[in-house]
């Protein structure tokens, strides 16, 4: 049973296209996150939702739009893709409350050509 | 915002030996949690160990243990009897107990295990 799943795992697309990455967790967690990991492996928080409400929105181009239809899903839609968007995108979830670790999805490697 | 620093971009260790990965953090809070995550080549992020700041006792998980020095804001990870499967990126992370759900990650240490 996959705790946090992401689809697709690999995504190759051309500049200017619009794409979405889906994330689902079956852990019953309240909070979900999107991270971007660049080629140097640096993990950067992008967004966080708690009970479908946006609570963290770091400095991210507005071409990136998260959508949380329910507590178990947090999708990431990217408009007008650019070369610099190439990275691995991780979805994660955690239970609210102190000390709770994050559970990560397998990541989506996005390549923009 | 809190910052987490991993000053060793790369480390290597001989199989069966012991290695220590460093992590320091900057915070004005007294209550928080610290984590070490492992990211093998499969890129799946896996929790290795967790430490509560209010606990003086260092956390241990089998061959993995931490040296938590609260006053020095230091949280190092010791891997004993290193195995080939320990080769991975290791990330140190901080989570406040008070200010919500954000995690702060360090820049990672790439560990190579030499057979």
Short mmCIF file of C-alpha atoms in Angstrom, two decimals:
data_model
loop_
_atom_site.label_atom_id
_atom_site.label_comp_id
_atom_site.label_asym_id
_atom_site.label_seq_id
_atom_site.Cartn_x
_atom_site.Cartn_y
_atom_site.Cartn_z
CA UNK A 1 0.00 0.00 0.00
CA UNK A 2 1.56 3.24 -1.14
CA UNK A 3 1.29 5.93 1.52
CA UNK A 4 1.98 8.96 -0.69
CA UNK A 5 1.72 8.48 -4.41
CA UNK A 6 2.49 10.81 -7.27
CA UNK A 7 1.69 10.58 -10.94
CA UNK A 8 3.44 10.64 -13.25
CA UNK A 9 6.91 9.64 -12.04
CA UNK A 10 8.52 11.01 -15.17
CA UNK A 11 7.33 13.87 -17.31
CA UNK A 12 9.06 15.17 -20.42
CA UNK A 13 7.50 18.13 -22.14
CA UNK A 14 8.32 21.15 -24.26
CA UNK A 15 8.64 24.74 -23.21
CA UNK A 16 5.37 26.61 -23.13
CA UNK A 17 3.23 23.59 -22.36
CA UNK A 18 0.93 23.24 -19.35
CA UNK A 19 1.21 20.14 -17.19
CA UNK A 20 -0.14 18.74 -13.94
CA UNK A 21 1.29 16.43 -11.31
CA UNK A 22 -1.10 14.59 -9.03
CA UNK A 23 -0.52 13.60 -5.45
CA UNK A 24 -2.58 11.43 -3.15
CA UNK A 25 -1.99 10.24 0.40
CA UNK A 26 -3.87 7.49 2.16
CA UNK A 27 -2.48 8.20 5.62
CA UNK A 28 -5.30 10.40 6.81
CA UNK A 29 -2.90 13.33 7.25
CA UNK A 30 -4.11 16.91 7.56
CA UNK A 31 -1.24 18.62 5.82
CA UNK A 32 0.30 18.20 2.38
CA UNK A 33 3.30 19.85 0.76
CA UNK A 34 5.02 20.37 -2.55
CA UNK A 35 8.79 20.59 -2.76
CA UNK A 36 11.11 21.25 -5.68
CA UNK A 37 14.50 19.52 -5.70
CA UNK A 38 16.99 21.03 -8.11
CA UNK A 39 19.98 19.44 -9.78
CA UNK A 40 22.10 20.12 -6.69
CA UNK A 41 19.60 18.17 -4.57
CA UNK A 42 18.47 21.24 -2.67
CA UNK A 43 14.91 20.83 -1.38
CA UNK A 44 12.80 23.95 -1.58
CA UNK A 45 9.32 24.16 -0.10
CA UNK A 46 6.79 25.50 -2.55
CA UNK A 47 3.37 25.11 -0.97
CA UNK A 48 1.64 23.61 2.00
CA UNK A 49 -2.04 22.91 2.52
CA UNK A 50 -3.75 22.11 5.78
CA UNK A 51 -7.25 20.69 5.47
CA UNK A 52 -7.51 22.03 1.92
CA UNK A 53 -6.43 25.50 3.00
CA UNK A 54 -3.23 27.08 1.69
CA UNK A 55 -0.92 27.85 4.61
CA UNK A 56 2.52 28.12 3.04
CA UNK A 57 3.11 29.81 -0.28
CA UNK A 58 6.77 30.48 -0.79
CA UNK A 59 8.12 32.71 -3.51
CA UNK A 60 7.11 30.67 -6.49
CA UNK A 61 6.16 31.97 -9.93
CA UNK A 62 2.41 32.27 -10.28
CA UNK A 63 2.66 29.83 -13.18
CA UNK A 64 2.57 27.23 -10.41
CA UNK A 65 -0.86 26.66 -8.93
CA UNK A 66 -1.67 24.05 -6.33
CA UNK A 67 -5.13 22.62 -6.03
CA UNK A 68 -6.47 20.58 -3.15
CA UNK A 69 -9.86 19.06 -3.96
CA UNK A 70 -9.89 17.25 -0.63
CA UNK A 71 -7.63 16.47 2.30
CA UNK A 72 -6.10 13.46 0.59
CA UNK A 73 -5.12 15.17 -2.66
CA UNK A 74 -2.83 18.02 -3.57
CA UNK A 75 -2.20 18.53 -7.26
CA UNK A 76 0.31 20.86 -8.85
CA UNK A 77 -0.47 22.58 -12.11
CA UNK A 78 2.24 24.37 -14.03
CA UNK A 79 1.50 26.79 -16.86
CA UNK A 80 3.84 27.91 -19.62
CA UNK A 81 6.66 25.59 -18.64
CA UNK A 82 10.21 26.95 -18.77
CA UNK A 83 13.59 25.22 -18.96
CA UNK A 84 14.30 26.24 -15.36
CA UNK A 85 11.30 24.27 -14.17
CA UNK A 86 13.19 21.05 -14.85
CA UNK A 87 13.60 19.38 -11.45
CA UNK A 88 12.24 16.62 -9.29
CA UNK A 89 9.00 17.58 -7.56
CA UNK A 90 8.10 15.87 -4.32
CA UNK A 91 4.76 15.70 -2.64
CA UNK A 92 4.73 15.04 1.10
CA UNK A 93 2.22 14.80 3.89
CA UNK A 94 2.25 14.97 7.65
CA UNK A 95 -0.14 14.96 10.52
CA UNK A 96 -0.58 18.37 12.10
CA UNK A 97 0.92 18.73 15.51
CA UNK A 98 4.41 18.84 16.90
CA UNK A 99 6.96 16.20 16.10
CA UNK A 100 5.17 14.55 13.24
CA UNK A 101 7.50 13.62 10.41
CA UNK A 102 6.78 14.08 6.75
CA UNK A 103 6.09 11.18 4.46
CA UNK A 104 7.28 11.72 0.91
CA UNK A 105 6.03 10.54 -2.41
CA UNK A 106 8.43 8.96 -4.91
CA UNK A 107 8.95 12.24 -6.75
CA UNK A 108 8.19 13.33 -10.29
CA UNK A 109 11.14 14.08 -12.53
CA UNK A 110 10.08 16.89 -14.83
CA UNK A 111 12.23 17.59 -17.87
CA UNK A 112 11.43 20.62 -19.98
CA UNK A 113 13.02 20.67 -23.43
CA UNK B 1 13.03 31.81 9.45
CA UNK B 2 15.02 28.94 10.81
CA UNK B 3 18.08 27.84 8.89
CA UNK B 4 19.63 24.41 8.76
CA UNK B 5 23.25 24.01 7.70
CA UNK B 6 25.03 20.90 6.56
CA UNK B 7 28.63 21.88 6.04
CA UNK B 8 29.76 18.62 4.43
CA UNK B 9 28.52 18.36 0.84
CA UNK B 10 30.21 14.98 0.47
CA UNK B 11 31.50 12.30 2.81
CA UNK B 12 32.88 8.83 2.34
CA UNK B 13 33.30 5.89 4.66
CA UNK B 14 34.78 2.44 4.41
CA UNK B 15 32.32 -0.38 4.70
CA UNK B 16 31.90 -1.51 8.34
CA UNK B 17 33.41 1.74 9.63
CA UNK B 18 31.67 4.59 11.41
CA UNK B 19 30.89 8.00 9.94
CA UNK B 20 29.40 11.15 11.41
CA UNK B 21 27.41 13.68 9.39
CA UNK B 22 27.14 17.21 10.75
CA UNK B 23 24.13 19.47 11.02
CA UNK B 24 23.70 22.80 12.74
CA UNK B 25 20.62 24.96 12.91
CA UNK B 26 19.66 28.43 13.92
CA UNK B 27 16.54 29.07 15.96
CA UNK B 28 15.29 31.20 18.82
CA UNK B 29 12.71 28.61 19.81
CA UNK B 30 13.09 26.24 22.71
CA UNK B 31 10.69 23.56 21.54
CA UNK B 32 11.23 21.89 18.19
CA UNK B 33 11.96 18.61 16.46
CA UNK B 34 14.88 17.49 14.36
CA UNK B 35 15.00 14.79 11.72
CA UNK B 36 17.44 13.01 9.49
CA UNK B 37 16.15 11.83 6.13
CA UNK B 38 17.92 9.54 3.71
CA UNK B 39 17.53 9.79 -0.06
CA UNK B 40 19.08 6.82 -1.90
CA UNK B 41 19.53 6.78 -5.69
CA UNK B 42 15.92 5.62 -5.99
CA UNK B 43 15.20 9.23 -4.80
CA UNK B 44 12.63 8.10 -2.24
CA UNK B 45 12.94 10.18 0.93
CA UNK B 46 13.07 7.94 3.99
CA UNK B 47 12.99 9.01 7.62
CA UNK B 48 16.06 7.76 9.45
CA UNK B 49 15.71 9.19 12.92
CA UNK B 50 13.90 11.88 14.94
CA UNK B 51 14.89 13.87 18.01
CA UNK B 52 12.68 15.91 20.31
CA UNK B 53 14.43 19.02 21.59
CA UNK B 54 12.99 18.62 25.07
CA UNK B 55 14.64 15.22 25.43
CA UNK B 56 18.22 15.17 26.63
CA UNK B 57 18.70 11.57 25.63
CA UNK B 58 20.06 11.08 22.14
CA UNK B 59 17.83 9.13 19.77
CA UNK B 60 19.03 5.82 18.37
CA UNK B 61 17.67 3.54 15.66
CA UNK B 62 19.74 0.40 15.23
CA UNK B 63 23.03 1.49 13.61
CA UNK B 64 21.94 5.14 13.48
CA UNK B 65 22.31 7.48 16.41
CA UNK B 66 22.44 11.22 16.91
CA UNK B 67 24.53 13.55 18.99
CA UNK B 68 22.14 16.32 19.95
CA UNK B 69 23.76 19.36 21.53
CA UNK B 70 20.95 21.81 22.18
CA UNK B 71 23.09 24.67 23.47
CA UNK B 72 25.37 24.40 20.47
CA UNK B 73 22.40 23.88 18.11
CA UNK B 74 24.07 20.85 16.69
CA UNK B 75 22.47 17.60 15.54
CA UNK B 76 24.93 15.14 14.02
CA UNK B 77 24.12 11.70 12.70
CA UNK B 78 26.40 8.75 13.41
CA UNK B 79 26.20 5.67 11.24
CA UNK B 80 27.93 2.65 12.72
CA UNK B 81 29.02 -0.45 10.83
CA UNK B 82 28.37 1.30 7.51
CA UNK B 83 26.82 -0.80 4.80
CA UNK B 84 26.73 -0.37 1.04
CA UNK B 85 23.02 0.35 1.30
CA UNK B 86 23.74 3.40 3.43
CA UNK B 87 25.06 5.23 0.38
CA UNK B 88 22.66 8.11 -0.16
CA UNK B 89 22.02 11.81 0.30
CA UNK B 90 21.27 12.63 3.92
CA UNK B 91 19.17 15.63 4.83
CA UNK B 92 18.84 17.22 8.22
CA UNK B 93 15.48 18.87 8.90
CA UNK B 94 13.93 21.12 11.55
CA UNK B 95 10.31 21.48 12.52
CA UNK B 96 9.00 23.98 15.02
CA UNK B 97 6.69 22.73 17.73
CA UNK B 98 4.86 26.02 17.77
CA UNK B 99 4.70 27.75 14.44
CA UNK B 100 2.86 25.35 12.26
CA UNK B 101 3.71 22.84 9.69
CA UNK B 102 6.79 24.01 7.88
CA UNK B 103 9.92 21.90 7.74
CA UNK B 104 13.33 23.42 7.08
CA UNK B 105 15.83 21.23 5.28
CA UNK B 106 19.58 21.45 5.04
CA UNK B 107 21.37 21.24 1.71
CA UNK B 108 22.26 17.59 2.16
CA UNK B 109 25.38 15.44 2.50
CA UNK B 110 26.18 12.86 -0.13
CA UNK B 111 27.55 9.73 1.55
CA UNK B 112 29.64 7.22 -0.39
CA UNK B 113 30.35 3.82 1.11
CA UNK B 114 33.57 2.24 -0.12
CA UNK B 115 33.60 -1.56 -0.28
#
